[in-house]
PDB file of C-alpha atoms in Angstrom:
ATOM      1  CA  ASN A   1      -2.400  -0.512 -20.487  1.00  0.00           C
ATOM      2  CA  ALA A   2      -2.704   2.513 -18.388  1.00  0.00           C
ATOM      3  CA  GLY A   3      -3.682   0.638 -15.090  1.00  0.00           C
ATOM      4  CA  VAL A   4      -4.686   2.988 -12.524  1.00  0.00           C
ATOM      5  CA  THR A   5      -5.097   6.634 -13.404  1.00  0.00           C
ATOM      6  CA  GLN A   6      -5.311   9.575 -10.850  1.00  0.00           C
ATOM      7  CA  THR A   7      -6.267  13.190 -11.595  1.00  0.00           C
ATOM      8  CA  PRO A   8      -4.990  15.630 -10.654  1.00  0.00           C
ATOM      9  CA  LYS A   9      -1.411  14.899  -9.485  1.00  0.00           C
ATOM     10  CA  PHE A  10      -1.238  18.177  -7.730  1.00  0.00           C
ATOM     11  CA  ARG A  11      -3.289  20.430  -6.220  1.00  0.00           C
ATOM     12  CA  VAL A  12      -3.496  23.503  -3.879  1.00  0.00           C
ATOM     13  CA  LEU A  13      -6.406  24.336  -1.996  1.00  0.00           C
ATOM     14  CA  LYS A  14      -7.533  26.950   0.498  1.00  0.00           C
ATOM     15  CA  THR A  15      -8.941  25.990   4.006  1.00  0.00           C
ATOM     16  CA  GLY A  16     -12.709  25.457   3.200  1.00  0.00           C
ATOM     17  CA  GLN A  17     -12.757  24.898  -0.661  1.00  0.00           C
ATOM     18  CA  SER A  18     -13.779  21.664  -2.227  1.00  0.00           C
ATOM     19  CA  MET A  19     -12.574  19.294  -4.695  1.00  0.00           C
ATOM     20  CA  THR A  20     -12.678  15.831  -6.176  1.00  0.00           C
ATOM     21  CA  LEU A  21     -10.042  13.315  -6.920  1.00  0.00           C
ATOM     22  CA  LEU A  22     -10.774  10.949  -9.668  1.00  0.00           C
ATOM     23  CA  CYS A  23      -9.324   7.316  -9.828  1.00  0.00           C
ATOM     24  CA  ALA A  24      -9.888   5.345 -12.830  1.00  0.00           C
ATOM     25  CA  GLN A  25      -8.723   1.723 -13.797  1.00  0.00           C
ATOM     26  CA  ASP A  26      -8.947   0.058 -16.942  1.00  0.00           C
ATOM     27  CA  MET A  27      -8.287  -3.460 -15.544  1.00  0.00           C
ATOM     28  CA  ASN A  28     -11.939  -4.511 -14.785  1.00  0.00           C
ATOM     29  CA  HIS A  29     -11.042  -4.808 -11.069  1.00  0.00           C
ATOM     30  CA  GLU A  30     -13.754  -5.109  -8.617  1.00  0.00           C
ATOM     31  CA  TYR A  31     -12.232  -3.827  -5.498  1.00  0.00           C
ATOM     32  CA  MET A  32     -11.093  -0.217  -5.572  1.00  0.00           C
ATOM     33  CA  TYR A  33      -9.388   1.813  -2.442  1.00  0.00           C
ATOM     34  CA  TRP A  34      -8.308   5.383  -1.484  1.00  0.00           C
ATOM     35  CA  TYR A  35      -5.163   5.700   0.802  1.00  0.00           C
ATOM     36  CA  ARG A  36      -3.499   8.605   2.230  1.00  0.00           C
ATOM     37  CA  GLN A  37       0.175   8.783   2.901  1.00  0.00           C
ATOM     38  CA  ASP A  38       1.871  10.903   5.451  1.00  0.00           C
ATOM     39  CA  PRO A  39       5.570  10.733   6.790  1.00  0.00           C
ATOM     40  CA  GLY A  40       6.140   8.074   9.176  1.00  0.00           C
ATOM     41  CA  MET A  41       2.667   6.761   9.175  1.00  0.00           C
ATOM     42  CA  GLY A  42       2.613   4.571   6.236  1.00  0.00           C
ATOM     43  CA  LEU A  43      -0.279   4.520   3.986  1.00  0.00           C
ATOM     44  CA  ARG A  44      -3.754   4.483   5.645  1.00  0.00           C
ATOM     45  CA  LEU A  45      -7.051   3.503   4.228  1.00  0.00           C
ATOM     46  CA  ILE A  46      -9.759   6.161   3.986  1.00  0.00           C
ATOM     47  CA  HIS A  47     -12.644   4.407   1.928  1.00  0.00           C
ATOM     48  CA  TYR A  48     -13.010   1.430  -0.355  1.00  0.00           C
ATOM     49  CA  SER A  49     -15.349  -0.013  -2.726  1.00  0.00           C
ATOM     50  CA  VAL A  50     -16.114  -3.875  -3.402  1.00  0.00           C
ATOM     51  CA  GLY A  51     -18.318  -3.025  -6.426  1.00  0.00           C
ATOM     52  CA  GLU A  52     -20.079  -0.579  -8.564  1.00  0.00           C
ATOM     53  CA  GLY A  53     -22.465   1.282  -6.355  1.00  0.00           C
ATOM     54  CA  THR A  54     -21.019   0.175  -2.799  1.00  0.00           C
ATOM     55  CA  THR A  55     -18.677   2.126  -0.640  1.00  0.00           C
ATOM     56  CA  ALA A  56     -17.317   1.652   2.863  1.00  0.00           C
ATOM     57  CA  LYS A  57     -15.275   3.497   5.658  1.00  0.00           C
ATOM     58  CA  GLY A  58     -11.651   2.717   6.285  1.00  0.00           C
ATOM     59  CA  GLU A  59      -9.438   3.827   8.877  1.00  0.00           C
ATOM     60  CA  VAL A  60      -9.611   7.496   8.414  1.00  0.00           C
ATOM     61  CA  PRO A  61     -12.796   8.368   6.715  1.00  0.00           C
ATOM     62  CA  ASP A  62     -13.850  11.637   8.513  1.00  0.00           C
ATOM     63  CA  GLY A  63     -13.738  14.607   6.086  1.00  0.00           C
ATOM     64  CA  TYR A  64     -13.943  12.807   2.946  1.00  0.00           C
ATOM     65  CA  ASN A  65     -16.705  11.237   0.918  1.00  0.00           C
ATOM     66  CA  VAL A  66     -16.476   8.807  -1.980  1.00  0.00           C
ATOM     67  CA  SER A  67     -18.584   7.345  -4.929  1.00  0.00           C
ATOM     68  CA  ARG A  68     -18.488   4.408  -7.164  1.00  0.00           C
ATOM     69  CA  LEU A  69     -21.047   5.062  -9.920  1.00  0.00           C
ATOM     70  CA  LYS A  70     -19.300   3.108 -12.541  1.00  0.00           C
ATOM     71  CA  LYS A  71     -17.046  -0.095 -11.987  1.00  0.00           C
ATOM     72  CA  GLN A  72     -13.961   1.626 -13.406  1.00  0.00           C
ATOM     73  CA  ASN A  73     -13.994   4.916 -11.542  1.00  0.00           C
ATOM     74  CA  PHE A  74     -13.548   5.667  -7.841  1.00  0.00           C
ATOM     75  CA  LEU A  75     -14.116   9.442  -6.527  1.00  0.00           C
ATOM     76  CA  LEU A  76     -12.884  11.081  -3.474  1.00  0.00           C
ATOM     77  CA  GLY A  77     -14.140  14.161  -2.509  1.00  0.00           C
ATOM     78  CA  LEU A  78     -13.418  16.657   0.151  1.00  0.00           C
ATOM     79  CA  GLU A  79     -16.258  19.008   0.847  1.00  0.00           C
ATOM     80  CA  SER A  80     -14.523  21.532   2.961  1.00  0.00           C
ATOM     81  CA  ALA A  81     -10.801  21.163   3.164  1.00  0.00           C
ATOM     82  CA  ALA A  82      -8.594  21.424   6.039  1.00  0.00           C
ATOM     83  CA  PRO A  83      -4.693  21.825   6.549  1.00  0.00           C
ATOM     84  CA  SER A  84      -4.828  18.490   8.135  1.00  0.00           C
ATOM     85  CA  GLN A  85      -5.884  16.911   4.718  1.00  0.00           C
ATOM     86  CA  THR A  86      -2.619  18.063   3.211  1.00  0.00           C
ATOM     87  CA  SER A  87      -1.190  14.724   2.201  1.00  0.00           C
ATOM     88  CA  VAL A  88      -0.421  12.465  -0.995  1.00  0.00           C
ATOM     89  CA  TYR A  89      -3.480  10.267  -1.867  1.00  0.00           C
ATOM     90  CA  PHE A  90      -3.257   7.069  -3.639  1.00  0.00           C
ATOM     91  CA  CYS A  91      -5.750   5.178  -5.376  1.00  0.00           C
ATOM     92  CA  ALA A  92      -5.479   1.241  -5.763  1.00  0.00           C
ATOM     93  CA  SER A  93      -7.373  -1.436  -7.157  1.00  0.00           C
ATOM     94  CA  SER A  94      -7.589  -5.139  -7.152  1.00  0.00           C
ATOM     95  CA  ARG A  95      -9.504  -8.438  -8.461  1.00  0.00           C
ATOM     96  CA  ARG A  96     -11.989  -9.884  -6.317  1.00  0.00           C
ATOM     97  CA  GLN A  97     -10.379 -11.914  -3.508  1.00  0.00           C
ATOM     98  CA  SER A  98     -10.712 -15.511  -3.941  1.00  0.00           C
ATOM     99  CA  SER A  99      -8.214 -17.985  -2.552  1.00  0.00           C
ATOM    100  CA  ARG A 100      -5.078 -15.821  -2.265  1.00  0.00           C
ATOM    101  CA  ALA A 101      -5.125 -12.116  -1.637  1.00  0.00           C
ATOM    102  CA  ASN A 102      -4.540 -10.259  -4.748  1.00  0.00           C
ATOM    103  CA  VAL A 103      -1.942  -7.734  -5.511  1.00  0.00           C
ATOM    104  CA  LEU A 104      -3.047  -4.075  -5.090  1.00  0.00           C
ATOM    105  CA  THR A 105      -2.199  -2.087  -8.250  1.00  0.00           C
ATOM    106  CA  PHE A 106      -1.657   1.568  -7.323  1.00  0.00           C
ATOM    107  CA  GLY A 107      -1.828   5.029  -9.009  1.00  0.00           C
ATOM    108  CA  ALA A 108       0.707   7.497  -9.134  1.00  0.00           C
ATOM    109  CA  GLY A 109      -0.659   9.461  -6.508  1.00  0.00           C
ATOM    110  CA  SER A 110      -2.062  13.004  -6.003  1.00  0.00           C
ATOM    111  CA  ARG A 111      -0.399  15.294  -3.843  1.00  0.00           C
ATOM    112  CA  LEU A 112      -2.814  17.693  -2.046  1.00  0.00           C
ATOM    113  CA  THR A 113      -1.698  20.933  -0.130  1.00  0.00           C
ATOM    114  CA  VAL A 114      -4.427  22.782   1.955  1.00  0.00           C
ATOM    115  CA  LEU A 115      -3.236  26.271   3.009  1.00  0.00           C
TER     116      LEU A 115
ATOM    117  CA  ALA B   1      -3.703  -1.088  17.140  1.00  0.00           C
ATOM    118  CA  GLN B   2      -0.877  -1.195  14.722  1.00  0.00           C
ATOM    119  CA  LYS B   3      -1.005  -4.370  12.828  1.00  0.00           C
ATOM    120  CA  VAL B   4       2.366  -3.926  10.887  1.00  0.00           C
ATOM    121  CA  THR B   5       5.319  -2.756  12.762  1.00  0.00           C
ATOM    122  CA  GLN B   6       8.488  -1.701  10.867  1.00  0.00           C
ATOM    123  CA  ALA B   7      10.750  -0.761  13.761  1.00  0.00           C
ATOM    124  CA  GLN B   8      13.688   0.322  11.285  1.00  0.00           C
ATOM    125  CA  THR B   9      12.903   4.268  10.114  1.00  0.00           C
ATOM    126  CA  GLU B  10      16.035   4.385   7.772  1.00  0.00           C
ATOM    127  CA  ILE B  11      18.981   2.267   6.997  1.00  0.00           C
ATOM    128  CA  SER B  12      21.879   3.431   5.148  1.00  0.00           C
ATOM    129  CA  VAL B  13      24.346   1.049   3.388  1.00  0.00           C
ATOM    130  CA  VAL B  14      27.089   1.208   0.844  1.00  0.00           C
ATOM    131  CA  GLU B  15      26.724  -0.193  -2.529  1.00  0.00           C
ATOM    132  CA  LYS B  16      27.030  -4.002  -2.566  1.00  0.00           C
ATOM    133  CA  GLU B  17      26.121  -4.355   1.146  1.00  0.00           C
ATOM    134  CA  ASP B  18      23.070  -6.528   2.055  1.00  0.00           C
ATOM    135  CA  VAL B  19      20.323  -4.962   3.558  1.00  0.00           C
ATOM    136  CA  THR B  20      17.762  -6.664   5.965  1.00  0.00           C
ATOM    137  CA  LEU B  21      14.189  -4.877   6.481  1.00  0.00           C
ATOM    138  CA  ASP B  22      12.235  -5.953   9.485  1.00  0.00           C
ATOM    139  CA  CYS B  23       8.527  -6.525   9.755  1.00  0.00           C
ATOM    140  CA  VAL B  24       6.631  -7.620  12.490  1.00  0.00           C
ATOM    141  CA  TYR B  25       2.765  -8.084  12.088  1.00  0.00           C
ATOM    142  CA  GLU B  26      -0.021  -9.001  14.423  1.00  0.00           C
ATOM    143  CA  THR B  27      -3.410 -10.867  13.476  1.00  0.00           C
ATOM    144  CA  ARG B  28      -5.978 -13.242  14.853  1.00  0.00           C
ATOM    145  CA  ASP B  29      -6.627 -14.646  11.502  1.00  0.00           C
ATOM    146  CA  THR B  30      -5.210 -18.105  10.509  1.00  0.00           C
ATOM    147  CA  THR B  31      -5.302 -17.232   6.818  1.00  0.00           C
ATOM    148  CA  TYR B  32      -3.447 -14.105   5.864  1.00  0.00           C
ATOM    149  CA  TYR B  33      -1.301 -12.613   3.396  1.00  0.00           C
ATOM    150  CA  LEU B  34       1.763 -10.598   3.471  1.00  0.00           C
ATOM    151  CA  PHE B  35       3.478  -8.197   1.115  1.00  0.00           C
ATOM    152  CA  TRP B  36       6.587  -5.921   0.379  1.00  0.00           C
ATOM    153  CA  TYR B  37       6.107  -2.811  -1.511  1.00  0.00           C
ATOM    154  CA  LYS B  38       8.743  -0.551  -2.762  1.00  0.00           C
ATOM    155  CA  GLN B  39       8.371   3.315  -3.198  1.00  0.00           C
ATOM    156  CA  PRO B  40      11.156   4.751  -4.962  1.00  0.00           C
ATOM    157  CA  PRO B  41      11.756   8.296  -5.206  1.00  0.00           C
ATOM    158  CA  SER B  42       9.241   9.013  -8.095  1.00  0.00           C
ATOM    159  CA  GLY B  43       6.599   8.125  -5.620  1.00  0.00           C
ATOM    160  CA  GLU B  44       4.782   5.166  -7.517  1.00  0.00           C
ATOM    161  CA  LEU B  45       4.369   1.799  -5.143  1.00  0.00           C
ATOM    162  CA  VAL B  46       5.714  -1.219  -6.853  1.00  0.00           C
ATOM    163  CA  PHE B  47       4.603  -4.777  -5.767  1.00  0.00           C
ATOM    164  CA  LEU B  48       7.572  -6.816  -5.151  1.00  0.00           C
ATOM    165  CA  ILE B  49       6.566  -9.874  -3.109  1.00  0.00           C
ATOM    166  CA  ARG B  50       3.735 -11.775  -1.559  1.00  0.00           C
ATOM    167  CA  ARG B  51       3.513 -14.553   0.980  1.00  0.00           C
ATOM    168  CA  ASN B  52       0.624 -16.567   2.130  1.00  0.00           C
ATOM    169  CA  SER B  53       0.363 -17.708   5.776  1.00  0.00           C
ATOM    170  CA  PHE B  54       0.088 -21.414   5.074  1.00  0.00           C
ATOM    171  CA  ASP B  55       3.297 -21.429   3.063  1.00  0.00           C
ATOM    172  CA  GLU B  56       6.298 -20.706   5.336  1.00  0.00           C
ATOM    173  CA  GLN B  57       8.846 -21.701   2.577  1.00  0.00           C
ATOM    174  CA  ASN B  58      11.265 -18.779   2.172  1.00  0.00           C
ATOM    175  CA  GLU B  59      12.384 -18.089  -1.306  1.00  0.00           C
ATOM    176  CA  ILE B  60      14.994 -15.986  -3.245  1.00  0.00           C
ATOM    177  CA  SER B  61      14.181 -13.952  -6.321  1.00  0.00           C
ATOM    178  CA  GLY B  62      16.955 -12.553  -7.963  1.00  0.00           C
ATOM    179  CA  ARG B  63      18.743 -10.388  -5.235  1.00  0.00           C
ATOM    180  CA  TYR B  64      15.680 -10.420  -3.153  1.00  0.00           C
ATOM    181  CA  SER B  65      14.899 -13.023  -0.411  1.00  0.00           C
ATOM    182  CA  TRP B  66      12.441 -13.312   2.228  1.00  0.00           C
ATOM    183  CA  ASN B  67      11.963 -15.016   5.467  1.00  0.00           C
ATOM    184  CA  PHE B  68       8.793 -15.540   6.972  1.00  0.00           C
ATOM    185  CA  GLN B  69       8.379 -16.950  10.363  1.00  0.00           C
ATOM    186  CA  LYS B  70       4.927 -17.648  11.955  1.00  0.00           C
ATOM    187  CA  SER B  71       6.337 -18.347  15.282  1.00  0.00           C
ATOM    188  CA  THR B  72       7.671 -14.824  15.656  1.00  0.00           C
ATOM    189  CA  SER B  73       5.091 -13.113  13.215  1.00  0.00           C
ATOM    190  CA  SER B  74       7.785 -11.674  11.123  1.00  0.00           C
ATOM    191  CA  PHE B  75       8.294 -11.362   7.538  1.00  0.00           C
ATOM    192  CA  ASN B  76      11.722  -9.917   6.823  1.00  0.00           C
ATOM    193  CA  PHE B  77      13.069  -9.118   3.605  1.00  0.00           C
ATOM    194  CA  THR B  78      16.550  -8.770   2.180  1.00  0.00           C
ATOM    195  CA  ILE B  79      18.348  -7.035  -0.566  1.00  0.00           C
ATOM    196  CA  THR B  80      21.592  -8.811  -1.701  1.00  0.00           C
ATOM    197  CA  ALA B  81      24.494  -6.994  -3.118  1.00  0.00           C
ATOM    198  CA  SER B  82      22.625  -3.546  -2.930  1.00  0.00           C
ATOM    199  CA  GLN B  83      22.567  -1.115  -5.677  1.00  0.00           C
ATOM    200  CA  VAL B  84      22.157   2.727  -5.853  1.00  0.00           C
ATOM    201  CA  VAL B  85      18.730   1.733  -7.520  1.00  0.00           C
ATOM    202  CA  ASP B  86      17.356  -0.033  -4.295  1.00  0.00           C
ATOM    203  CA  SER B  87      17.102   3.553  -2.572  1.00  0.00           C
ATOM    204  CA  ALA B  88      13.454   3.656  -1.760  1.00  0.00           C
ATOM    205  CA  VAL B  89      10.976   3.414   1.082  1.00  0.00           C
ATOM    206  CA  TYR B  90       9.935  -0.121   1.630  1.00  0.00           C
ATOM    207  CA  PHE B  91       6.563  -0.944   3.158  1.00  0.00           C
ATOM    208  CA  CYS B  92       5.429  -4.391   4.609  1.00  0.00           C
ATOM    209  CA  ALA B  93       1.761  -4.632   4.274  1.00  0.00           C
ATOM    210  CA  LEU B  94      -0.787  -7.351   5.836  1.00  0.00           C
ATOM    211  CA  SER B  95      -4.133  -8.432   4.177  1.00  0.00           C
ATOM    212  CA  GLU B  96      -6.421 -10.551   6.206  1.00  0.00           C
ATOM    213  CA  ASP B  97      -8.472 -13.175   4.706  1.00  0.00           C
ATOM    214  CA  ASP B  98     -11.817 -11.729   5.467  1.00  0.00           C
ATOM    215  CA  SER B  99     -10.905  -8.187   4.860  1.00  0.00           C
ATOM    216  CA  TRP B 100     -12.232  -7.416   1.473  1.00  0.00           C
ATOM    217  CA  GLY B 101      -8.574  -7.165   0.058  1.00  0.00           C
ATOM    218  CA  LYS B 102      -7.987  -4.215   2.534  1.00  0.00           C
ATOM    219  CA  PHE B 103      -4.139  -3.765   3.309  1.00  0.00           C
ATOM    220  CA  GLN B 104      -2.607  -2.752   6.564  1.00  0.00           C
ATOM    221  CA  PHE B 105       0.974  -1.133   6.001  1.00  0.00           C
ATOM    222  CA  GLY B 106       3.741  -0.499   8.012  1.00  0.00           C
ATOM    223  CA  ALA B 107       5.029   3.022   8.536  1.00  0.00           C
ATOM    224  CA  GLY B 108       7.846   2.092   5.911  1.00  0.00           C
ATOM    225  CA  THR B 109      11.528   1.728   6.160  1.00  0.00           C
ATOM    226  CA  GLN B 110      13.850   4.495   4.059  1.00  0.00           C
ATOM    227  CA  VAL B 111      16.698   2.609   2.318  1.00  0.00           C
ATOM    228  CA  VAL B 112      19.640   4.720   1.266  1.00  0.00           C
ATOM    229  CA  VAL B 113      22.195   3.036  -0.765  1.00  0.00           C
ATOM    230  CA  THR B 114      25.528   5.240  -1.474  1.00  0.00           C
ATOM    231  CA  PRO B 115      28.045   4.380  -4.263  1.00  0.00           C
TER     232      PRO B 115
END
């Protein structure tokens, strides 16, 4: 069981370049999330999706776009990278929330540096 | 507004000492869920424990224990007889009942266990 897989694991971009981070999960989870982790700030939610074809903004969505064309995949795009987007990005997924909050399963992270 | 506060930035202990991590949260929901995650130096986020707001029973699981007190909005986590492998960043997180499974993370506490 792969769980949540993120690609690429590392990437260096120049300011203004674009790129896409791919997240794939094989657990048939309905919910998927993209977080960014910065020193001293914990993890902050960028965008999330509660099902195929649906996306919503999180706490820090500016400069990012997402798509969820297939249930198992959640893509995070940077159209014009900025140095402020240098961060570690984590994808997570969970089952649909019922009577109790479900545990988030995280990918291994993608370290992005924007020069 | 920050909903989860981890006031301790870093805690250093010698092996076999106990270490308690503080977490204070803020929510208006009557039903919510609290979590602790561990992030070792390898970078992945590992789920440790989950607690529901309607169950204040404190438990012990191996070397881990937690103290959930609704009256003070605190959800503290203790590692008993710490080991070097416990060295990691620990995150407290809150998920409210109507939040589509979204988590609010604290800034994290770095635990350093020296032999």
